[in-house]
XYZ file of C-alpha atoms in Angstrom:
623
model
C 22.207 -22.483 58.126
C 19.124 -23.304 60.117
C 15.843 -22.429 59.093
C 12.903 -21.418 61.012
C 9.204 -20.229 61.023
C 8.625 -22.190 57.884
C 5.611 -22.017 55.994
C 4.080 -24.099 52.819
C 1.732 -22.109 50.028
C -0.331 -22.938 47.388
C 0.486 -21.535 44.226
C -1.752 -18.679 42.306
C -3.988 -21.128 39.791
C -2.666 -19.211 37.311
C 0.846 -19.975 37.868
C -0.372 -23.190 38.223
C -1.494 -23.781 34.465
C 1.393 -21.272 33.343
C 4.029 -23.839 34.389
C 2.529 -26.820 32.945
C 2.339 -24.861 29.631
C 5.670 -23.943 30.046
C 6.953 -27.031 30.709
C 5.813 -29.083 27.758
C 5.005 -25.904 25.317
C 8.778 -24.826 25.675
C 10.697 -27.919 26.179
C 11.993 -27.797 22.529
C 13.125 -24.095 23.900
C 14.355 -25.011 27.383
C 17.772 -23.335 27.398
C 16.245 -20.443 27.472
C 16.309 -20.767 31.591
C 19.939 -19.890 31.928
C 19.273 -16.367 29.468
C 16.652 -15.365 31.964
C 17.890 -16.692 35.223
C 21.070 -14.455 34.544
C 18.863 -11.785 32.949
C 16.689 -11.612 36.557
C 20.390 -11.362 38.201
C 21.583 -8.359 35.749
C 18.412 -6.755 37.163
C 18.884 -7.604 40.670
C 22.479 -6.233 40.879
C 21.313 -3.110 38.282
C 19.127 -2.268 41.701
C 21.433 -2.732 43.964
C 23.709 -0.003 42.281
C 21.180 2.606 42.281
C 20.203 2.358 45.290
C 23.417 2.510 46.762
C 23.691 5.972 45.245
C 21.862 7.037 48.248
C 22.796 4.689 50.628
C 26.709 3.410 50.061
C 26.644 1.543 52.784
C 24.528 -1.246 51.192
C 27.247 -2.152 48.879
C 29.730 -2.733 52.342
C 33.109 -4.351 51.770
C 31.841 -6.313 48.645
C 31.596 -3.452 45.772
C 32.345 -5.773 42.890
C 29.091 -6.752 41.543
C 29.397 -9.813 39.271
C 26.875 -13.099 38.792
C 27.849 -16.371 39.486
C 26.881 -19.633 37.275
C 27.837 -22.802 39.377
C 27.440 -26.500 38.373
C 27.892 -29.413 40.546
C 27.750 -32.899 38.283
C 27.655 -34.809 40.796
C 24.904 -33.611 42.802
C 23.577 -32.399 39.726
C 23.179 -28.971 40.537
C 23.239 -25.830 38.521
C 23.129 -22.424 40.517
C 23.042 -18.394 39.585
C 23.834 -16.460 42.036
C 23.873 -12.468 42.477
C 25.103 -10.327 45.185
C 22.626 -7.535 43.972
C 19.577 -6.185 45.748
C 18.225 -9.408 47.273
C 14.768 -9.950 48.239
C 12.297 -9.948 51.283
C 10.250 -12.759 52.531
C 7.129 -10.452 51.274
C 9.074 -10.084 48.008
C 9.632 -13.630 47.843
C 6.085 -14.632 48.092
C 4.886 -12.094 45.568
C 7.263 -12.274 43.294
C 8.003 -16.185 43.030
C 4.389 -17.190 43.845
C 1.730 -15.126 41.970
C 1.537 -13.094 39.063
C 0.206 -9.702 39.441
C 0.753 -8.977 35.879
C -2.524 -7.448 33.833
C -4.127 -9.985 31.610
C -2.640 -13.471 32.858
C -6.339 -14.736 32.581
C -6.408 -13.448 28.788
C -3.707 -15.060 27.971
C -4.733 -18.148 29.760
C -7.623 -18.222 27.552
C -5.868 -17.885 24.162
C -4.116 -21.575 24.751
C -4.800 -23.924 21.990
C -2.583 -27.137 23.010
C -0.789 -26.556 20.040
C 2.508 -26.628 21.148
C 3.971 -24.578 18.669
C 1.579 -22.157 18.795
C 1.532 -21.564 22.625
C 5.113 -21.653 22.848
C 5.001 -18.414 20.895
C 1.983 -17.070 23.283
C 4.508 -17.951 26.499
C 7.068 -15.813 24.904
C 4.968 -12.672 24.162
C 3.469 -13.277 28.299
C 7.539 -13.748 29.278
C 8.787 -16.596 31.360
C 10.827 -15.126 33.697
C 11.878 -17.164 36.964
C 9.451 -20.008 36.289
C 11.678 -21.255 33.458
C 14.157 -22.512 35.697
C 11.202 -25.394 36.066
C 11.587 -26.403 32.345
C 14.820 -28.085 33.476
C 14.931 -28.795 37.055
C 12.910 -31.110 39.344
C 13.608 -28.691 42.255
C 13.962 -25.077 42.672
C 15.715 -23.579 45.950
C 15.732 -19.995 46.085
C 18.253 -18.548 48.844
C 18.331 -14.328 49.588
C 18.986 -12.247 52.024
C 17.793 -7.982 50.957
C 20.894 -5.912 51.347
C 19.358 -3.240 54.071
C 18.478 -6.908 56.383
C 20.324 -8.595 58.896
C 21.780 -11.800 58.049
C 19.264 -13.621 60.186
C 16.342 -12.331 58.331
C 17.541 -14.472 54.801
C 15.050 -16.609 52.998
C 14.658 -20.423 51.148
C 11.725 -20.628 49.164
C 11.257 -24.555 47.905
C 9.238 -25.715 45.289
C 8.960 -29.057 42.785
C 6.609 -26.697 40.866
C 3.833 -29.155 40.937
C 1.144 -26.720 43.190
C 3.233 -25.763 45.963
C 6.185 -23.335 47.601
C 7.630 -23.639 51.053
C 9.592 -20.477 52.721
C 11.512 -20.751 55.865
C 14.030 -17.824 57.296
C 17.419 -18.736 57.237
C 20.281 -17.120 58.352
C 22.422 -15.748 55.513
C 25.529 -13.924 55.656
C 26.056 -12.672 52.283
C 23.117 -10.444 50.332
C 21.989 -11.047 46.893
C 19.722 -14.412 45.496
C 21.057 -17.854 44.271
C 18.468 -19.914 42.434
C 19.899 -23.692 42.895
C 18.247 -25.975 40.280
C 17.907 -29.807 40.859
C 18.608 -30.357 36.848
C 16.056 -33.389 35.539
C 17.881 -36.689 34.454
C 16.694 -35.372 30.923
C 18.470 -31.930 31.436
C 22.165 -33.048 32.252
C 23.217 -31.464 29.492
C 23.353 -28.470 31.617
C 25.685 -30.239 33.728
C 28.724 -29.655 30.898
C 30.627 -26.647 31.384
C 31.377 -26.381 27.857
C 27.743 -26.390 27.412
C 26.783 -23.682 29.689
C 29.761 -22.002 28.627
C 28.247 -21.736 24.838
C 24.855 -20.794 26.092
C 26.358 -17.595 28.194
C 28.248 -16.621 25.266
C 25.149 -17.171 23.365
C 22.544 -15.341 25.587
C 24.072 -13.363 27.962
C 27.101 -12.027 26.271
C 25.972 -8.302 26.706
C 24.992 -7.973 30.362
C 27.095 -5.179 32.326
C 28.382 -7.525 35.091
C 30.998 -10.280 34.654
C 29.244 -13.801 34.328
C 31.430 -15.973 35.985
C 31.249 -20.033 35.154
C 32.318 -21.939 37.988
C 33.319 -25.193 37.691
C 36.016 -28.233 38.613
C 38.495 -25.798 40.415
C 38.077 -23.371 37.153
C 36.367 -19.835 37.771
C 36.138 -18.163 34.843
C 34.636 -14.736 33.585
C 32.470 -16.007 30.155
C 30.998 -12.796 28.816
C 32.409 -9.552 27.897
C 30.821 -7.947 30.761
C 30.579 -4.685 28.796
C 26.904 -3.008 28.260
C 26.162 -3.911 24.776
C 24.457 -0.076 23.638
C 27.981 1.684 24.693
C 29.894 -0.377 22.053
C 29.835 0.215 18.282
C 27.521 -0.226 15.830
C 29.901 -1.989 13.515
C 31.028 -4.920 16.189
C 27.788 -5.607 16.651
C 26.024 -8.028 15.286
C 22.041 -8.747 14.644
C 22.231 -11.878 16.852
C 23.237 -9.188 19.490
C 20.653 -7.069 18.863
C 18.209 -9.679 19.894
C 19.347 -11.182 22.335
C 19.558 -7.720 24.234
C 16.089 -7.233 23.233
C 14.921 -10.646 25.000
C 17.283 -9.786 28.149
C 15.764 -6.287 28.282
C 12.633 -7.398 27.808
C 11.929 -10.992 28.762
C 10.019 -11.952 25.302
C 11.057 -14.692 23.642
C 9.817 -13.373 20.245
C 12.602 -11.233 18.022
C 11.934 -7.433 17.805
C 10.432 -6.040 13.934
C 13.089 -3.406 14.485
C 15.269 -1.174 16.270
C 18.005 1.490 16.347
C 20.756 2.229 17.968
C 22.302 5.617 17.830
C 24.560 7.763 19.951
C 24.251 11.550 20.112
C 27.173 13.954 20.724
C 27.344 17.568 20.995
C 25.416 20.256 22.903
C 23.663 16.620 24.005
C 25.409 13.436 24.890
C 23.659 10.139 25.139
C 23.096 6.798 23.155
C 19.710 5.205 22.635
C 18.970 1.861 21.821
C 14.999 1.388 21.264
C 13.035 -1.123 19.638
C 9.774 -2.103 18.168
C 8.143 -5.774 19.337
C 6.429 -8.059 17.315
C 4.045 -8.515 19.335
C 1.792 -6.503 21.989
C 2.235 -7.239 25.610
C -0.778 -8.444 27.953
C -0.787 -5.450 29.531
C -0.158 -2.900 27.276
C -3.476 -1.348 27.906
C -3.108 -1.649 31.355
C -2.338 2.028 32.391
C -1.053 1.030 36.069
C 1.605 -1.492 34.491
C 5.358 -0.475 33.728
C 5.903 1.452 30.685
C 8.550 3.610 29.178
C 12.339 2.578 28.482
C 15.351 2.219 30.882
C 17.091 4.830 32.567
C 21.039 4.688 32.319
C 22.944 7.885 33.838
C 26.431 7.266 33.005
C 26.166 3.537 32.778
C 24.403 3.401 36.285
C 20.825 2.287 36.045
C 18.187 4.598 37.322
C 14.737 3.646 36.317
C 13.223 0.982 33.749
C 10.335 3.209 33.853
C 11.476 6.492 32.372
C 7.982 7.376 30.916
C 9.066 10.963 30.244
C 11.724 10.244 27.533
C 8.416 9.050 24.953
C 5.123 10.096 24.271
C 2.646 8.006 26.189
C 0.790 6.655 22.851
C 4.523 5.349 21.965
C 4.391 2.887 25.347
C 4.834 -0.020 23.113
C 8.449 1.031 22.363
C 11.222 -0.925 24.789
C 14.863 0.227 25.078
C 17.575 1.567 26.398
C 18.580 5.529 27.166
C 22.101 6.230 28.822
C 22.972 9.644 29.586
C 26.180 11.437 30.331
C 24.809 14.341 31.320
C 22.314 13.901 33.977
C 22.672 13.576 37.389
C 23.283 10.552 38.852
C 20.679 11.488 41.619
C 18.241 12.642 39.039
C 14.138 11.825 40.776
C 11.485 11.533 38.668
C 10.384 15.181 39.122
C 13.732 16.333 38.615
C 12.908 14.382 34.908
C 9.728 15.954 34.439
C 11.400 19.421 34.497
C 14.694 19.342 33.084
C 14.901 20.903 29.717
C 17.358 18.467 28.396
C 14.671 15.831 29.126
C 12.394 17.903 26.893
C 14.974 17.923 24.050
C 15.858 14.038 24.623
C 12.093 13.243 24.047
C 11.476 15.553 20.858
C 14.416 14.035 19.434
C 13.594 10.405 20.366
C 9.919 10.872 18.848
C 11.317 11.483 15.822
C 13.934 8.478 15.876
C 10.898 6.029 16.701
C 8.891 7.967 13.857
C 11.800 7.215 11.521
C 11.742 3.753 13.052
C 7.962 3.214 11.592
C 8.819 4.761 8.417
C 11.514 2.029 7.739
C 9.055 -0.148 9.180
C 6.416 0.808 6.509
C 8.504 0.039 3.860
C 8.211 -3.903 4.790
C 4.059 -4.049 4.110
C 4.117 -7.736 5.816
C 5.751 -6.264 8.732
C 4.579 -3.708 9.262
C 0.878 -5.086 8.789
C 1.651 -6.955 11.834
C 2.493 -3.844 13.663
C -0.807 -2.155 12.764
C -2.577 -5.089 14.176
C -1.055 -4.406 17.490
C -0.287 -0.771 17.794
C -2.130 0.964 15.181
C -4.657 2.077 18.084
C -1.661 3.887 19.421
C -0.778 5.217 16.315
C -4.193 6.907 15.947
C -3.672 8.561 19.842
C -0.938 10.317 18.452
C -2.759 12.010 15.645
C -4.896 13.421 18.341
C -2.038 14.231 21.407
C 1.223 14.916 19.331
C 0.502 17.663 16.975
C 3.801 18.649 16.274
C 4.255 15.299 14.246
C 0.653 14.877 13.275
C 1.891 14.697 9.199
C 4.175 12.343 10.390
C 1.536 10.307 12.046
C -1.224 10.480 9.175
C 1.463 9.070 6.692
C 1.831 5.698 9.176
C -2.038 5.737 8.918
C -3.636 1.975 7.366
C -7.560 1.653 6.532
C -9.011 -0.958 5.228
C -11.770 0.451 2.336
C -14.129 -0.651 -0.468
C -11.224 -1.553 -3.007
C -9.357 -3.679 -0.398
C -10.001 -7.644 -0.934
C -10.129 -8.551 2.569
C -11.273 -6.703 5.754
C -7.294 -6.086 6.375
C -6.203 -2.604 6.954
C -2.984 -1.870 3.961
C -4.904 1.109 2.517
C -2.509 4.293 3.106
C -3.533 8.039 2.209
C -0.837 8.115 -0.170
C -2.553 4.784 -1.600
C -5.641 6.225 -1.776
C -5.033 9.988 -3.297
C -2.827 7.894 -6.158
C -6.087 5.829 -7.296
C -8.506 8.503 -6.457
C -10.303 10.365 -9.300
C -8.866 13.767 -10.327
C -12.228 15.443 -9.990
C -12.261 13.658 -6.435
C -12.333 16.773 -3.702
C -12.369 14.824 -0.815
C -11.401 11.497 1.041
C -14.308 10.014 1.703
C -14.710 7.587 4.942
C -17.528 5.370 6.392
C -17.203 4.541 10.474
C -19.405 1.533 11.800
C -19.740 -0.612 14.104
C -17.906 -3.867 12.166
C -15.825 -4.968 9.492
C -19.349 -6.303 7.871
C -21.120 -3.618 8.764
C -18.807 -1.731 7.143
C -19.235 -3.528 3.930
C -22.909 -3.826 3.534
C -23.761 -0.428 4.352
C -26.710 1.435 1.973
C -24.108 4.275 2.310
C -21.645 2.891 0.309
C -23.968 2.113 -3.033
C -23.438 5.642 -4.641
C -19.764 5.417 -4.326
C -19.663 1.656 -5.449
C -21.686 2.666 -8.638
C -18.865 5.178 -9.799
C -15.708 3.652 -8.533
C -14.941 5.543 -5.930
C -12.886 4.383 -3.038
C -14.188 5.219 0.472
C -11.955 3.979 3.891
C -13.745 1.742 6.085
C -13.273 2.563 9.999
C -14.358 0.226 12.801
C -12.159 0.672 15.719
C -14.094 2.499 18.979
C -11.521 5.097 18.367
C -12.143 6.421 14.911
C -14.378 8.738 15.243
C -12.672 10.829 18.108
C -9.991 10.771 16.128
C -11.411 11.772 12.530
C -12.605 15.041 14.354
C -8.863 16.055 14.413
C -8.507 14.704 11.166
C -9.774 17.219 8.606
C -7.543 17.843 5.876
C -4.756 15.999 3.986
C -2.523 17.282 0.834
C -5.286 19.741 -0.251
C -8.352 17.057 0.261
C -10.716 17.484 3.012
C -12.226 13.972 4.834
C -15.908 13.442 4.297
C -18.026 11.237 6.406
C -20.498 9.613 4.164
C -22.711 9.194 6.830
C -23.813 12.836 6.983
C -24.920 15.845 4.982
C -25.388 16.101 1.868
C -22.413 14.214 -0.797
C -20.828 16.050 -3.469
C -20.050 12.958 -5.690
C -17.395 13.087 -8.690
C -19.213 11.341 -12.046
C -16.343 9.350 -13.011
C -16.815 7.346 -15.990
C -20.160 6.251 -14.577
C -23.121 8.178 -16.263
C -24.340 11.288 -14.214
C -27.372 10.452 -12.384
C -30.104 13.094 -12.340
C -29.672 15.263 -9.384
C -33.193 16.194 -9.061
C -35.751 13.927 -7.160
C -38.712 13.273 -8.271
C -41.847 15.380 -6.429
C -42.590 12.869 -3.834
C -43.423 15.501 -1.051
C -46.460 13.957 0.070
C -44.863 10.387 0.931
C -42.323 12.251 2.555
C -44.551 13.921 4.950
C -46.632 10.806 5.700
C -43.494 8.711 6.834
C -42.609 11.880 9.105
C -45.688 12.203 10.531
C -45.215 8.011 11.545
C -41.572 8.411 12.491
C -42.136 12.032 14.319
C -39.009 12.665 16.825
C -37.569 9.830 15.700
C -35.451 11.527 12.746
C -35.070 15.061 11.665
C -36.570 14.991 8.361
C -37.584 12.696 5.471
C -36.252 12.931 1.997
C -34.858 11.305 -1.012
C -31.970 10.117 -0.817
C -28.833 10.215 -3.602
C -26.800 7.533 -2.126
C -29.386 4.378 -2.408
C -29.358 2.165 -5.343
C -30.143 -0.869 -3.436
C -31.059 -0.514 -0.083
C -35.091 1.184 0.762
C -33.465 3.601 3.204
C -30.680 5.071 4.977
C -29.982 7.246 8.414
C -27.905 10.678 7.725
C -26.120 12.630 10.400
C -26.118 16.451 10.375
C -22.481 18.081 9.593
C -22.370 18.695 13.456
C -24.203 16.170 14.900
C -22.422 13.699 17.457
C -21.804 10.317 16.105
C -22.884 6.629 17.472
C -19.127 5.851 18.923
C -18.515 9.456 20.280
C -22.262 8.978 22.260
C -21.104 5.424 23.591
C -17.940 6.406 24.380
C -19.285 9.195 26.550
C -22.408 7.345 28.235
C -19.140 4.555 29.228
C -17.709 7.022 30.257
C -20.318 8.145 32.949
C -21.158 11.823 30.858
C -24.621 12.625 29.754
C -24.734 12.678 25.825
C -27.361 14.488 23.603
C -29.838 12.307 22.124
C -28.298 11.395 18.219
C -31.550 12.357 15.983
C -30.749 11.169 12.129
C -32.634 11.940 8.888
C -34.041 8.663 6.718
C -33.392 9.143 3.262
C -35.486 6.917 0.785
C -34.617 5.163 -2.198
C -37.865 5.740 -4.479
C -36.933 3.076 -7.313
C -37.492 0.064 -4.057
C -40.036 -2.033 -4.515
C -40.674 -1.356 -0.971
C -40.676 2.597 -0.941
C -43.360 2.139 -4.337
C -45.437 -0.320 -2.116
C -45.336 2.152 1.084
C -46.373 5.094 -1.618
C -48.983 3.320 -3.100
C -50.408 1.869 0.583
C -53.899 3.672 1.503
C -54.747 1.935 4.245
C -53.349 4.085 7.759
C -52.253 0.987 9.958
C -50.549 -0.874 7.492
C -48.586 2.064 6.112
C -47.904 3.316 9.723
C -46.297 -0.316 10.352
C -44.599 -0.459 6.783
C -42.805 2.935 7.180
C -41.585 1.963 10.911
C -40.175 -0.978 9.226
C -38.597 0.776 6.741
C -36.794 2.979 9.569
C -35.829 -0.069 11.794
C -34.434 -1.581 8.480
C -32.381 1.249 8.665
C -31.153 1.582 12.010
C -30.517 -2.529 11.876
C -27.995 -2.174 8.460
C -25.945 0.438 10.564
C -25.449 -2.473 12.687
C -27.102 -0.464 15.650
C -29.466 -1.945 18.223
C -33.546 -1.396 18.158
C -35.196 0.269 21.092
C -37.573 -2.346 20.661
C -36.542 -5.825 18.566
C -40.244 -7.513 19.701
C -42.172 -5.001 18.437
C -40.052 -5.145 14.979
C -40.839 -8.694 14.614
C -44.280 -8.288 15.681
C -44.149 -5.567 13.118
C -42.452 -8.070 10.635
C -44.700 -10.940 10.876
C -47.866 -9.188 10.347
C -47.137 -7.703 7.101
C -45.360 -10.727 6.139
C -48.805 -12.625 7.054
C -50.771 -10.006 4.982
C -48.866 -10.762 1.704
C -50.816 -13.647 0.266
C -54.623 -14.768 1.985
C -54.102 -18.101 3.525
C -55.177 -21.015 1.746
C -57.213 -23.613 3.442
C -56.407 -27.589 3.286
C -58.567 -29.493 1.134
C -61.147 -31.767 3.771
């Protein structure tokens, strides 16, 4: 073959750094490469069989679509090869020399040099192609797309230490072979018996025959059967996995899946599962989501987003169908009725998935960490399984030890006081926040629990949230409280005549609250701001000024706590100036312990200083 109109490229910097992690963070790992070198193939000829649904003649005289593992001790050479879709010389530079994949630079960032540590940061990102440099001193790519000529094939070259050359070769059969130039280190992979193992191992489950070619000897290694259409009871956990990693190219194991097949007025099997980990780009709305399309056995799309709910994008898997169309589009899937019966019924599988899942609290504490955002979308977008939903809820409240969220409703309502009439919640802007808040002192006093929120989405979604088994939520930023006694002794409920403080500190404050009054949830704390029942909370306001909408100014009341020291010194202060800049203080104090910003921090320290200044006369040095 010659080769022509060659060209040499720098790699992406990212892809740069992301093979010298992968090369020392995963050499412990490093047969992995085979797994996704033959996993990249499955794809490939997956393709290559859809598309010649349309077009038949792409598949041409050579309809048997198979994947071919050759190894050459001598030379010491280890190839995969495909006669699947193939790729372009376009495709071939963006595919095998940057990544376009959402939050490479994130994950970039969260390297420690720990070995151990990144290696499990690599999997979660997925190596993919660039593995095959864990092993091999040389990479040569050959392909030829199956709609091209044979003269329009490409070799893309590369040691993988900063640079990729691609010439056009001619190329008379379609498909990709990746030819590895194994290190002295790696031959190993030069035994058949050895690569033999690790297809058995790995690769067992993929559709196509893997075929091990080697000393005369060809082979077939795998069962070559798709691992969802067999049963259950053959197979085994190891199996499981190892289809998850194929499907998915993550190198950590799934928390869970499930694997079911439906017959009846509806026929198809599912096999779904939940990571352990969220991908880089799950909040990426532009990246690939959804599970994998399979019409009888042929695959259609690994983007079927219509078979899921979009807050369950986290879940991966497989759906095979025997009785759609094998020409089924994607509008076609947005309409069909059976499509709308496939997705109510695989809701609830995934939904049953989580409840197993709950059952493990160390597991499924992980999960929260990652998904539980996505959890809280569905309270507010699926209402048929909103009960469902709230039951998978985890807070993190006054009675938990750390600022880890393992509180559930049912937790709560169990330890919650019988006169209790409500579940009371706090949202802020912080974990810290959270726990230092002046609104929490009441509660604290009589032992009652109150749920600490701090994600940006909380509040949205506690405005769908209203009610749960009889008990109505109650923000204990606003209104007035309607506290249960407890065992704690009933505080008096009427304050003491203070009305004419009251209306000095409003006539100070003036449009910056609503009113002034005493307040029946300080013990501690001088003051506190209180919303209004209706009024629109601090998130919700952010969230729409991001958001580029105009939101209504948020206007609080300042409750006071007449048993401070500083509240007594503020009622006893006569003189105008100093109580005009003690009662601003007391209101920026307030505003500053619901971890908010001020309008104006110099002024408050200006403010600060002076009164700090006028608590003692200065004393001069003796001469």
């Amino acid at each position: 073959m010659e080769s022509s109109g060659s060209a040499t490229f720098a790699f992406q910097a990212e892809i740069k750094q992301l093979l010298h992690l992968m090369v020392h963070s995963l050499y412990s790992d490093r047969e992995i490469f085979l797994r996704e070198l033959i996993s990249n193939a499955s794809d490939a000829n997956d393709r290559l069989r859809f598309e010649s649904l349309a077009h038949p003649e792409l598949l041409g005289a050579d309809t048997d679509l198979a994947i071919r593992v050759t190894v050459d001790p001598e030379a010491g050479l280890v190839t995969i090869t495909d006669n699947g879709i193939g790729m372009s010389r376009d495709e071939v530079i963006e595919h095998l020399g940057t990544i376009a994949r959402s939050g490479t630079g994130q994950f970039l960032a969260r390297m420690t040099g720990d070995q151990r540590k990144d290696a499990q940061l690599i999997g979660q990102f997925g190596v993919g192609f660039y593995s095959a440099f864990i092993v091999a001193d040389e990479v040569t790519v050959s392909t030829r797309r199956a709609d091209a000529p044979a003269e329009q094939g490409v070799r893309w070259v590369s040691d993988g230490q900063g640079e990729y050359s691609v010439a056009a070769v001619a190329r008379t059969e379609r498909g990709t072979s990746v030819q590895l130039k194994l290190k002295k280190d790696a031959d190993e992979f030069l035994r058949p018996e050895r690569l033999r193992a690790l297809i058995r191992k790995y690769s067992d489950h993929i559709a196509f025959p893997v075929r091990l070619v080697a000393g005369g000897a060809d082979e077939i290694v795998n069962r070559a059967k798709a691992l969802w259409t067999r049963p259950k009871a053959e197979i085994s956990d190891a199996e499981y996995v190892e289809f998850y990693k194929h499907l998915t190219h993550d190198a950590e194991e799934p928390l869970v899946w499930a694997h079911n097949r439906v017959e009846g007025k509806r026929e198809y099997t599912s096999l779904l599962y939940i990571p352990s980990a969220a991908p880089f780009d799950l909040w990426n709305r532009e990246s690939p989501k959804g599970v994998k399309l399979y019409v009888q056995r042929v695959f259609i799309t690994d983007q079927a987003t219509q078979f899921l709910p979009l807050y369950l994008r986290f879940v991966r898997g497989v759906v095979d169908s025997s009785e759609l169309s094998l020409n089924v589009s994607r509008e076609l899937l947005q309409q069909d009725e059976t499509i709308s019966a496939m997705r109510a019924a695989l809701t609830r599988r995934v939904l049953d998935l989580l409840d197993r899942l709950a059952e493990d609290g160390e597991k499924y504490a992980k999960f929260w960490r990652d998904f539980g955002t996505l959890v809280k979308e569905g309270l507010v977008e699926d209402h048929a399984n909103r009960e469902r939903l709230v039951e998978l809820l985890r807070f993190s409240s006054t009675r938990s030890t750390r600022a880890e969220q393992n509180r559930s409703l049912k937790d709560y309502l169990a330890d919650a006081n019988p006169e209790q009439n409500a579940i009371y919640f706090l949202i802020a802007e912080s974990p810290t926040a959270a726990r230092s808040s002046p609104h929490l002192e009441a509660f604290k006093e009589r032992g009652v629990e109150v749920l600490l929120l701090t994600d940006r989405l909380d509040e949205w979604v506690m405005q769908h949230l209203t009610s749960h088994e009889g008990k109505t939520f109650k923000d204990v930023r606003r209104g007035a409280l309607d506290l249960p006694t407890g065992n704690a002794d009933k505080l008096a409920t009427e304050p003491r005549e203070e009305k004419q403080l009251l209306k000095r500190v409003k006539q100070v404050l003036r449009e910056r609250v609503d009113e002034v009054r005493i307040g029946e949830r300080l013990r501690q704390s001088a003051a506190c701001l209180v919303l209004g029942d209706d009024d629109l909370g601090y998130q919700m306001r952010a969230m729409l000024t991001a958001a580029g909408h105009e939101a209504p100014a948020i206007v609080p009341s300042l409750e006071l706590n007449l048993d401070h020291a500083l509240v007594r010194r503020l009622n006893r202060e006569s003189d105008p100036a100093r109580f005009e800049r003690l009662a601003l203080l007391v209101f920026e104090q307030a505003v500053l312990a619901e971890g908010r910003q001020l309008e104006d921090p110099a002024a408050f320290v200006a403010r600060l200083n002076e009164l700090l200044a006028d608590l003692e006369p200065a004393v001069d040095k003796p001469s």
